[in-house]
Amino acid sequence: MYASRPQAYIIRGGKKGRKRLGILSRILASSTNALLDRVEPIAGAQIIDIGCGGGDVALELARRAGPEGHVWGYDLDTRILDLARAEAEAARQTNVTFEEVDIAGQWPRRAASLIYARFILTHVTDPAAVVARAWKALEPGGTMIVEDIDMEGRFWDPPGAAISRMTELYMEAARRRGCDPTIGRSLVRLLGHAGFESVDSRMVQPYGREGDVKDLARLDFANIADAIVSLGFMGRGEADALAAQVNAYAERSDTTISLPRVFQVVARKK
Ligand SMILES: C[S@@+](CC[C@H](N)C(=O)[O-])C[C@H]1O[C@@H](n2cnc3c(N)ncnc32)[C@H](O)[C@@H]1O
């Protein structure tokens, strides 16, 4: 158990949050798998997945790590950790352990050969301190893989006032909680300052006119609405009205919506 600190994370957790993360993982499965394919060898690796959420990537890493390897997934959302444990059990994946850890605080004493971080550095108020802890936990020669967002890069077509407002509100809420919604573009610099040598850096940006990408846009606002209301940006009624407008825009078959830009960086500790 770790000391609680002010909540920087603005997205709803638990079962509803898990549903959103499942959709996100489906959208990103091909780009994340291609990224993991470029990092060899993962078999036998001792891996920490920080801010693991529902464990979609932790399970993929566990499959790749095989019986000689192990994955520890750290998250502070106990409900989402329970769901991740149940999914690991259903998949009979025994080389993965999910632990309640606030990665902005002290980490369990454990050495890793690989640390993975997707969409978590954008949610902490001191990402440099988290990267420094990752550096400390990594063995020499170890690898750090980070995927993170640049929300400013989200696009949509045709112009839509509600989705534009939703994207602005997301960035405003994240910044008010001390987080960086455009951190993706800074990852190489952030890792370099911690002593890492970046070996691969790419950018991907899924977008679409139907299916998961549209569903995600619909869920995005619902999942940040509580934070928007509690920060006093708008009342519940106004937030509900905006959510309805975002839904209507996403439901149109002639609209295109993208995810934020996603930067993928692989770095080594020499
Ligand atoms: C956007 S989700 C990403 C989950 C997962 N990495 C993925 O890509 O599917 C961010 C996760 O980080 C967790 N989180 C936020 N702040 C955290 C902290 N300080 N320590 C540990 N986990 C945290 C949240 O509970 C959430 O599950």
mmCIF file of C-alpha atoms and ligand atoms in Angstrom:
data_model
loop_
_atom_site.group_PDB
_atom_site.id
_atom_site.type_symbol
_atom_site.label_atom_id
_atom_site.label_comp_id
_atom_site.label_asym_id
_atom_site.label_seq_id
_atom_site.Cartn_x
_atom_site.Cartn_y
_atom_site.Cartn_z
ATOM 1 C CA MET A 1 0.000 0.000 0.000
ATOM 2 C CA TYR A 2 1.352 3.425 -0.913
ATOM 3 C CA ALA A 3 0.627 6.872 0.425
ATOM 4 C CA SER A 4 -2.247 8.536 -1.407
ATOM 5 C CA ARG A 5 -1.589 11.807 -3.228
ATOM 6 C CA PRO A 6 -3.797 14.336 -5.011
ATOM 7 C CA GLN A 7 -5.412 12.692 -8.038
ATOM 8 C CA ALA A 8 -3.842 13.989 -11.261
ATOM 9 C CA TYR A 9 -5.561 11.370 -13.442
ATOM 10 C CA ILE A 10 -8.617 12.948 -15.073
ATOM 11 C CA ILE A 11 -10.098 9.897 -16.810
ATOM 12 C CA ARG A 12 -12.743 7.744 -15.124
ATOM 13 C CA GLY A 13 -11.385 4.370 -13.915
ATOM 14 C CA GLY A 14 -13.077 1.143 -12.801
ATOM 15 C CA LYS A 15 -15.333 -0.942 -15.052
ATOM 16 C CA LYS A 16 -16.401 1.927 -17.335
ATOM 17 C CA GLY A 17 -12.814 3.098 -17.642
ATOM 18 C CA ARG A 18 -11.816 -0.469 -18.475
ATOM 19 C CA LYS A 19 -14.315 -0.542 -21.361
ATOM 20 C CA ARG A 20 -12.716 2.584 -22.842
ATOM 21 C CA LEU A 21 -9.210 1.123 -22.400
ATOM 22 C CA GLY A 22 -10.329 -2.080 -24.175
ATOM 23 C CA ILE A 23 -11.438 -0.063 -27.200
ATOM 24 C CA LEU A 24 -8.212 1.960 -27.107
ATOM 25 C CA SER A 25 -6.178 -1.250 -27.007
ATOM 26 C CA ARG A 26 -8.027 -2.701 -30.002
ATOM 27 C CA ILE A 27 -7.336 0.446 -32.011
ATOM 28 C CA LEU A 28 -3.669 0.412 -31.045
ATOM 29 C CA ALA A 29 -3.054 -3.360 -31.158
ATOM 30 C CA SER A 30 -1.361 -3.320 -34.556
ATOM 31 C CA SER A 31 0.910 -0.319 -33.866
ATOM 32 C CA THR A 32 1.831 -1.487 -30.355
ATOM 33 C CA ASN A 33 2.527 -5.024 -31.616
ATOM 34 C CA ALA A 34 4.694 -3.631 -34.430
ATOM 35 C CA LEU A 35 6.576 -1.612 -31.810
ATOM 36 C CA LEU A 36 7.106 -4.690 -29.608
ATOM 37 C CA ASP A 37 8.229 -6.660 -32.684
ATOM 38 C CA ARG A 38 11.074 -4.174 -33.081
ATOM 39 C CA VAL A 39 12.306 -4.827 -29.520
ATOM 40 C CA GLU A 40 14.114 -8.106 -29.258
ATOM 41 C CA PRO A 41 14.484 -10.199 -27.306
ATOM 42 C CA ILE A 42 11.451 -9.999 -25.033
ATOM 43 C CA ALA A 43 11.503 -13.749 -24.287
ATOM 44 C CA GLY A 44 12.801 -14.241 -20.744
ATOM 45 C CA ALA A 45 12.585 -10.524 -19.914
ATOM 46 C CA GLN A 46 11.696 -9.230 -16.451
ATOM 47 C CA ILE A 47 9.197 -6.518 -17.326
ATOM 48 C CA ILE A 48 7.427 -3.716 -15.473
ATOM 49 C CA ASP A 49 4.371 -2.135 -17.145
ATOM 50 C CA ILE A 50 3.720 1.184 -15.387
ATOM 51 C CA GLY A 51 0.136 2.476 -15.399
ATOM 52 C CA CYS A 52 -0.901 -0.875 -16.861
ATOM 53 C CA GLY A 53 -4.661 -0.197 -16.684
ATOM 54 C CA GLY A 54 -6.701 -3.259 -17.697
ATOM 55 C CA GLY A 55 -3.512 -5.102 -18.584
ATOM 56 C CA ASP A 56 -3.992 -5.481 -22.341
ATOM 57 C CA VAL A 57 -0.340 -4.783 -23.125
ATOM 58 C CA ALA A 58 0.863 -6.478 -19.920
ATOM 59 C CA LEU A 59 -0.787 -9.701 -21.153
ATOM 60 C CA GLU A 60 0.753 -9.319 -24.602
ATOM 61 C CA LEU A 61 4.153 -8.740 -22.996
ATOM 62 C CA ALA A 62 3.650 -11.794 -20.770
ATOM 63 C CA ARG A 63 2.917 -13.950 -23.831
ATOM 64 C CA ARG A 64 6.089 -12.675 -25.476
ATOM 65 C CA ALA A 65 8.159 -13.041 -22.253
ATOM 66 C CA GLY A 66 7.274 -16.746 -22.032
ATOM 67 C CA PRO A 67 7.801 -19.049 -19.046
ATOM 68 C CA GLU A 68 11.260 -17.698 -18.226
ATOM 69 C CA GLY A 69 10.033 -14.104 -18.115
ATOM 70 C CA HIS A 70 7.636 -12.201 -15.897
ATOM 71 C CA VAL A 71 5.539 -9.040 -16.103
ATOM 72 C CA TRP A 72 4.582 -6.826 -13.159
ATOM 73 C CA GLY A 73 1.776 -4.425 -13.938
ATOM 74 C CA TYR A 74 1.594 -1.350 -11.682
ATOM 75 C CA ASP A 75 -1.525 0.794 -11.362
ATOM 76 C CA LEU A 76 -3.265 2.703 -8.586
ATOM 77 C CA ASP A 77 -6.835 1.817 -9.644
ATOM 78 C CA THR A 78 -7.663 -1.247 -7.548
ATOM 79 C CA ARG A 79 -10.884 -1.977 -9.477
ATOM 80 C CA ILE A 80 -9.100 -2.017 -12.802
ATOM 81 C CA LEU A 81 -6.350 -4.203 -11.296
ATOM 82 C CA ASP A 82 -8.987 -6.747 -10.204
ATOM 83 C CA LEU A 83 -10.343 -6.832 -13.767
ATOM 84 C CA ALA A 84 -6.820 -7.262 -15.135
ATOM 85 C CA ARG A 85 -6.168 -10.172 -12.729
ATOM 86 C CA ALA A 86 -9.420 -11.853 -13.801
ATOM 87 C CA GLU A 87 -8.474 -11.482 -17.481
ATOM 88 C CA ALA A 88 -5.011 -12.933 -16.852
ATOM 89 C CA GLU A 89 -6.586 -15.873 -15.044
ATOM 90 C CA ALA A 90 -9.111 -16.443 -17.845
ATOM 91 C CA ALA A 91 -6.229 -16.387 -20.351
ATOM 92 C CA ARG A 92 -4.256 -18.786 -18.070
ATOM 93 C CA GLN A 93 -1.363 -16.342 -18.137
ATOM 94 C CA THR A 94 0.537 -17.113 -14.939
ATOM 95 C CA ASN A 95 3.677 -15.037 -15.533
ATOM 96 C CA VAL A 96 1.979 -11.708 -14.877
ATOM 97 C CA THR A 97 1.337 -10.038 -11.517
ATOM 98 C CA PHE A 98 -0.756 -6.915 -11.037
ATOM 99 C CA GLU A 99 0.146 -4.706 -8.094
ATOM 100 C CA GLU A 100 -1.291 -1.543 -6.578
ATOM 101 C CA VAL A 101 1.526 0.961 -6.968
ATOM 102 C CA ASP A 102 1.404 4.737 -7.277
ATOM 103 C CA ILE A 103 4.225 5.136 -9.766
ATOM 104 C CA ALA A 104 4.569 8.798 -8.765
ATOM 105 C CA GLY A 105 5.744 7.544 -5.352
ATOM 106 C CA GLN A 106 8.107 4.827 -4.215
ATOM 107 C CA TRP A 107 8.282 1.706 -6.442
ATOM 108 C CA PRO A 108 8.674 -1.812 -5.058
ATOM 109 C CA ARG A 109 12.327 -2.875 -4.943
ATOM 110 C CA ARG A 110 12.626 -4.880 -8.141
ATOM 111 C CA ALA A 111 15.071 -4.991 -11.059
ATOM 112 C CA ALA A 112 13.731 -5.091 -14.613
ATOM 113 C CA SER A 113 15.254 -5.643 -18.025
ATOM 114 C CA LEU A 114 12.338 -3.915 -19.773
ATOM 115 C CA ILE A 115 9.991 -1.153 -18.650
ATOM 116 C CA TYR A 116 6.898 -0.347 -20.693
ATOM 117 C CA ALA A 117 4.782 2.795 -20.291
ATOM 118 C CA ARG A 118 1.743 3.581 -22.433
ATOM 119 C CA PHE A 119 -0.330 6.717 -21.817
ATOM 120 C CA ILE A 120 0.900 7.199 -18.260
ATOM 121 C CA LEU A 121 3.598 9.899 -18.387
ATOM 122 C CA THR A 122 0.918 12.280 -19.670
ATOM 123 C CA HIS A 123 -1.026 11.611 -16.449
ATOM 124 C CA VAL A 124 1.622 12.381 -13.835
ATOM 125 C CA THR A 125 2.681 15.792 -12.580
ATOM 126 C CA ASP A 126 6.400 14.988 -12.550
ATOM 127 C CA PRO A 127 7.139 12.687 -15.509
ATOM 128 C CA ALA A 128 10.899 13.315 -15.173
ATOM 129 C CA ALA A 129 10.801 11.811 -11.660
ATOM 130 C CA VAL A 130 8.931 8.745 -12.972
ATOM 131 C CA VAL A 131 11.461 8.293 -15.784
ATOM 132 C CA ALA A 132 14.272 8.633 -13.202
ATOM 133 C CA ARG A 133 12.674 5.816 -11.159
ATOM 134 C CA ALA A 134 12.434 3.697 -14.296
ATOM 135 C CA TRP A 135 16.118 4.344 -14.962
ATOM 136 C CA LYS A 136 16.932 3.217 -11.423
ATOM 137 C CA ALA A 137 14.805 0.061 -11.709
ATOM 138 C CA LEU A 138 16.336 -0.954 -15.061
ATOM 139 C CA GLU A 139 19.388 -3.165 -15.248
ATOM 140 C CA PRO A 140 22.290 -1.858 -17.368
ATOM 141 C CA GLY A 141 21.515 -2.720 -20.974
ATOM 142 C CA GLY A 142 17.795 -2.571 -20.167
ATOM 143 C CA THR A 143 15.153 -1.116 -22.454
ATOM 144 C CA MET A 144 12.464 1.467 -21.835
ATOM 145 C CA ILE A 145 9.507 1.641 -24.214
ATOM 146 C CA VAL A 146 7.186 4.625 -23.993
ATOM 147 C CA GLU A 147 4.052 5.389 -25.976
ATOM 148 C CA ASP A 148 2.363 8.668 -25.236
ATOM 149 C CA ILE A 149 0.030 11.244 -26.653
ATOM 150 C CA ASP A 150 0.091 14.683 -28.155
ATOM 151 C CA MET A 151 -3.535 15.760 -27.825
ATOM 152 C CA GLU A 152 -2.998 18.969 -29.782
ATOM 153 C CA GLY A 153 -2.556 16.791 -32.863
ATOM 154 C CA ARG A 154 -6.073 15.324 -32.748
ATOM 155 C CA PHE A 155 -8.006 16.160 -35.921
ATOM 156 C CA TRP A 156 -11.503 15.781 -37.241
ATOM 157 C CA ASP A 157 -13.363 16.544 -40.456
ATOM 158 C CA PRO A 158 -15.560 18.461 -41.164
ATOM 159 C CA PRO A 159 -15.191 21.241 -38.563
ATOM 160 C CA GLY A 160 -17.145 20.407 -35.395
ATOM 161 C CA ALA A 161 -17.553 22.865 -32.530
ATOM 162 C CA ALA A 162 -18.398 20.214 -29.910
ATOM 163 C CA ILE A 163 -15.442 17.924 -30.590
ATOM 164 C CA SER A 164 -13.159 20.949 -30.765
ATOM 165 C CA ARG A 165 -14.460 22.118 -27.366
ATOM 166 C CA MET A 166 -14.107 18.607 -25.907
ATOM 167 C CA THR A 167 -10.468 18.441 -27.012
ATOM 168 C CA GLU A 168 -9.737 21.897 -25.540
ATOM 169 C CA LEU A 169 -11.426 20.934 -22.271
ATOM 170 C CA TYR A 170 -9.395 17.754 -22.047
ATOM 171 C CA MET A 171 -6.148 19.695 -22.429
ATOM 172 C CA GLU A 172 -7.260 22.399 -19.995
ATOM 173 C CA ALA A 173 -8.286 19.823 -17.363
ATOM 174 C CA ALA A 174 -5.014 17.902 -17.719
ATOM 175 C CA ARG A 175 -2.961 21.108 -17.386
ATOM 176 C CA ARG A 176 -4.985 22.272 -14.372
ATOM 177 C CA ARG A 177 -4.108 18.950 -12.694
ATOM 178 C CA GLY A 178 -0.435 19.623 -13.479
ATOM 179 C CA CYS A 179 -0.143 17.141 -16.375
ATOM 180 C CA ASP A 180 1.099 17.534 -19.958
ATOM 181 C CA PRO A 181 -1.424 16.525 -22.665
ATOM 182 C CA THR A 182 1.189 17.052 -25.410
ATOM 183 C CA ILE A 183 4.009 15.097 -23.737
ATOM 184 C CA GLY A 184 4.432 12.736 -26.705
ATOM 185 C CA ARG A 185 6.503 15.262 -28.633
ATOM 186 C CA SER A 186 8.857 15.675 -25.614
ATOM 187 C CA LEU A 187 9.599 12.009 -24.939
ATOM 188 C CA VAL A 188 12.994 11.785 -26.637
ATOM 189 C CA ARG A 189 14.205 14.843 -24.703
ATOM 190 C CA LEU A 190 12.702 13.597 -21.425
ATOM 191 C CA LEU A 191 14.359 10.188 -21.734
ATOM 192 C CA GLY A 192 17.645 11.769 -22.861
ATOM 193 C CA HIS A 193 17.771 13.958 -19.766
ATOM 194 C CA ALA A 194 17.417 10.860 -17.603
ATOM 195 C CA GLY A 195 20.441 9.280 -19.326
ATOM 196 C CA PHE A 196 18.661 7.068 -21.848
ATOM 197 C CA GLU A 197 19.813 6.707 -25.395
ATOM 198 C CA SER A 198 16.870 6.689 -27.802
ATOM 199 C CA VAL A 199 17.207 3.995 -30.408
ATOM 200 C CA ASP A 200 13.906 4.284 -32.202
ATOM 201 C CA SER A 201 11.264 7.008 -32.309
ATOM 202 C CA ARG A 202 8.120 7.023 -34.421
ATOM 203 C CA MET A 203 4.689 8.562 -34.535
ATOM 204 C CA VAL A 204 1.371 6.870 -35.332
ATOM 205 C CA GLN A 205 -2.117 8.311 -35.543
ATOM 206 C CA PRO A 206 -5.151 6.087 -36.059
ATOM 207 C CA TYR A 207 -8.263 7.749 -37.456
ATOM 208 C CA GLY A 208 -11.501 6.636 -38.994
ATOM 209 C CA ARG A 209 -15.106 7.174 -40.018
ATOM 210 C CA GLU A 210 -16.631 4.231 -38.131
ATOM 211 C CA GLY A 211 -16.130 1.562 -35.492
ATOM 212 C CA ASP A 212 -13.769 1.730 -32.520
ATOM 213 C CA VAL A 213 -12.281 5.155 -33.299
ATOM 214 C CA LYS A 214 -15.753 6.689 -33.301
ATOM 215 C CA ASP A 215 -16.795 4.753 -30.178
ATOM 216 C CA LEU A 216 -13.704 6.032 -28.400
ATOM 217 C CA ALA A 217 -14.531 9.658 -29.226
ATOM 218 C CA ARG A 218 -18.019 9.109 -27.778
ATOM 219 C CA LEU A 219 -16.613 7.537 -24.592
ATOM 220 C CA ASP A 220 -13.801 10.075 -24.211
ATOM 221 C CA PHE A 221 -16.056 12.890 -23.107
ATOM 222 C CA ALA A 222 -18.122 10.663 -20.798
ATOM 223 C CA ASN A 223 -14.894 9.554 -19.134
ATOM 224 C CA ILE A 224 -13.573 13.058 -18.435
ATOM 225 C CA ALA A 225 -16.937 14.698 -17.654
ATOM 226 C CA ASP A 226 -16.585 14.229 -13.876
ATOM 227 C CA ALA A 227 -13.197 15.961 -13.878
ATOM 228 C CA ILE A 228 -14.520 18.791 -16.073
ATOM 229 C CA VAL A 229 -17.463 19.369 -13.726
ATOM 230 C CA SER A 230 -15.410 19.070 -10.525
ATOM 231 C CA LEU A 231 -12.856 21.539 -11.893
ATOM 232 C CA GLY A 232 -15.751 23.982 -12.371
ATOM 233 C CA PHE A 233 -15.321 24.352 -16.148
ATOM 234 C CA MET A 234 -19.058 23.759 -16.619
ATOM 235 C CA GLY A 235 -22.096 22.439 -14.798
ATOM 236 C CA ARG A 236 -23.417 18.891 -15.180
ATOM 237 C CA GLY A 237 -26.254 19.999 -17.488
ATOM 238 C CA GLU A 238 -23.881 21.800 -19.850
ATOM 239 C CA ALA A 239 -21.504 18.811 -19.822
ATOM 240 C CA ASP A 240 -24.393 16.459 -20.687
ATOM 241 C CA ALA A 241 -25.440 18.738 -23.556
ATOM 242 C CA LEU A 242 -21.871 18.830 -24.905
ATOM 243 C CA ALA A 243 -21.636 15.026 -24.637
ATOM 244 C CA ALA A 244 -24.836 14.726 -26.698
ATOM 245 C CA GLN A 245 -23.365 17.021 -29.377
ATOM 246 C CA VAL A 246 -20.107 15.030 -29.504
ATOM 247 C CA ASN A 247 -22.146 11.820 -29.830
ATOM 248 C CA ALA A 248 -24.238 13.283 -32.643
ATOM 249 C CA TYR A 249 -21.074 14.370 -34.497
ATOM 250 C CA ALA A 250 -19.420 10.958 -34.040
ATOM 251 C CA GLU A 251 -22.555 9.110 -35.143
ATOM 252 C CA ARG A 252 -22.631 10.856 -38.517
ATOM 253 C CA SER A 253 -21.277 8.587 -41.250
ATOM 254 C CA ASP A 254 -19.599 11.514 -43.024
ATOM 255 C CA THR A 255 -17.354 12.574 -40.100
ATOM 256 C CA THR A 256 -13.746 11.494 -39.585
ATOM 257 C CA ILE A 257 -12.144 11.549 -36.127
ATOM 258 C CA SER A 258 -8.574 10.771 -35.116
ATOM 259 C CA LEU A 259 -6.885 9.748 -31.913
ATOM 260 C CA PRO A 260 -4.246 12.117 -30.592
ATOM 261 C CA ARG A 261 -0.833 11.688 -32.197
ATOM 262 C CA VAL A 262 0.878 8.757 -30.464
ATOM 263 C CA PHE A 263 4.669 8.913 -30.126
ATOM 264 C CA GLN A 264 6.484 5.605 -29.656
ATOM 265 C CA VAL A 265 10.015 5.719 -28.266
ATOM 266 C CA VAL A 266 12.398 2.855 -27.532
ATOM 267 C CA ALA A 267 15.387 3.830 -25.375
ATOM 268 C CA ARG A 268 18.304 1.964 -23.805
ATOM 269 C CA LYS A 269 20.127 2.288 -20.511
ATOM 270 C CA LYS A 270 23.777 1.667 -21.392
HETATM 271 C C1 LIG B 1 -4.803 5.949 -20.040
HETATM 272 S S1 LIG B 1 -4.631 4.601 -18.949
HETATM 273 C C2 LIG B 1 -3.476 3.572 -19.839
HETATM 274 C C3 LIG B 1 -3.516 2.126 -19.431
HETATM 275 C C4 LIG B 1 -2.583 1.191 -20.204
HETATM 276 N N1 LIG B 1 -1.207 1.583 -20.106
HETATM 277 C C5 LIG B 1 -3.003 1.091 -21.654
HETATM 278 O O1 LIG B 1 -2.346 1.668 -22.496
HETATM 279 O O2 LIG B 1 -4.015 0.429 -21.921
HETATM 280 C C6 LIG B 1 -3.662 5.205 -17.633
HETATM 281 C C7 LIG B 1 -3.610 4.286 -16.430
HETATM 282 O O3 LIG B 1 -2.667 4.837 -15.501
HETATM 283 C C8 LIG B 1 -3.181 4.712 -14.192
HETATM 284 N N2 LIG B 1 -2.537 5.735 -13.364
HETATM 285 C C9 LIG B 1 -2.739 7.071 -13.389
HETATM 286 N N3 LIG B 1 -1.915 7.666 -12.505
HETATM 287 C C10 LIG B 1 -1.188 6.682 -11.914
HETATM 288 C C11 LIG B 1 -0.167 6.659 -10.911
HETATM 289 N N4 LIG B 1 0.254 7.771 -10.336
HETATM 290 N N5 LIG B 1 0.344 5.460 -10.550
HETATM 291 C C12 LIG B 1 -0.084 4.309 -11.124
HETATM 292 N N6 LIG B 1 -1.026 4.269 -12.075
HETATM 293 C C13 LIG B 1 -1.584 5.439 -12.473
HETATM 294 C C14 LIG B 1 -4.676 4.851 -14.325
HETATM 295 O O4 LIG B 1 -5.351 4.244 -13.240
HETATM 296 C C15 LIG B 1 -4.919 4.149 -15.663
HETATM 297 O O5 LIG B 1 -5.229 2.789 -15.478
#
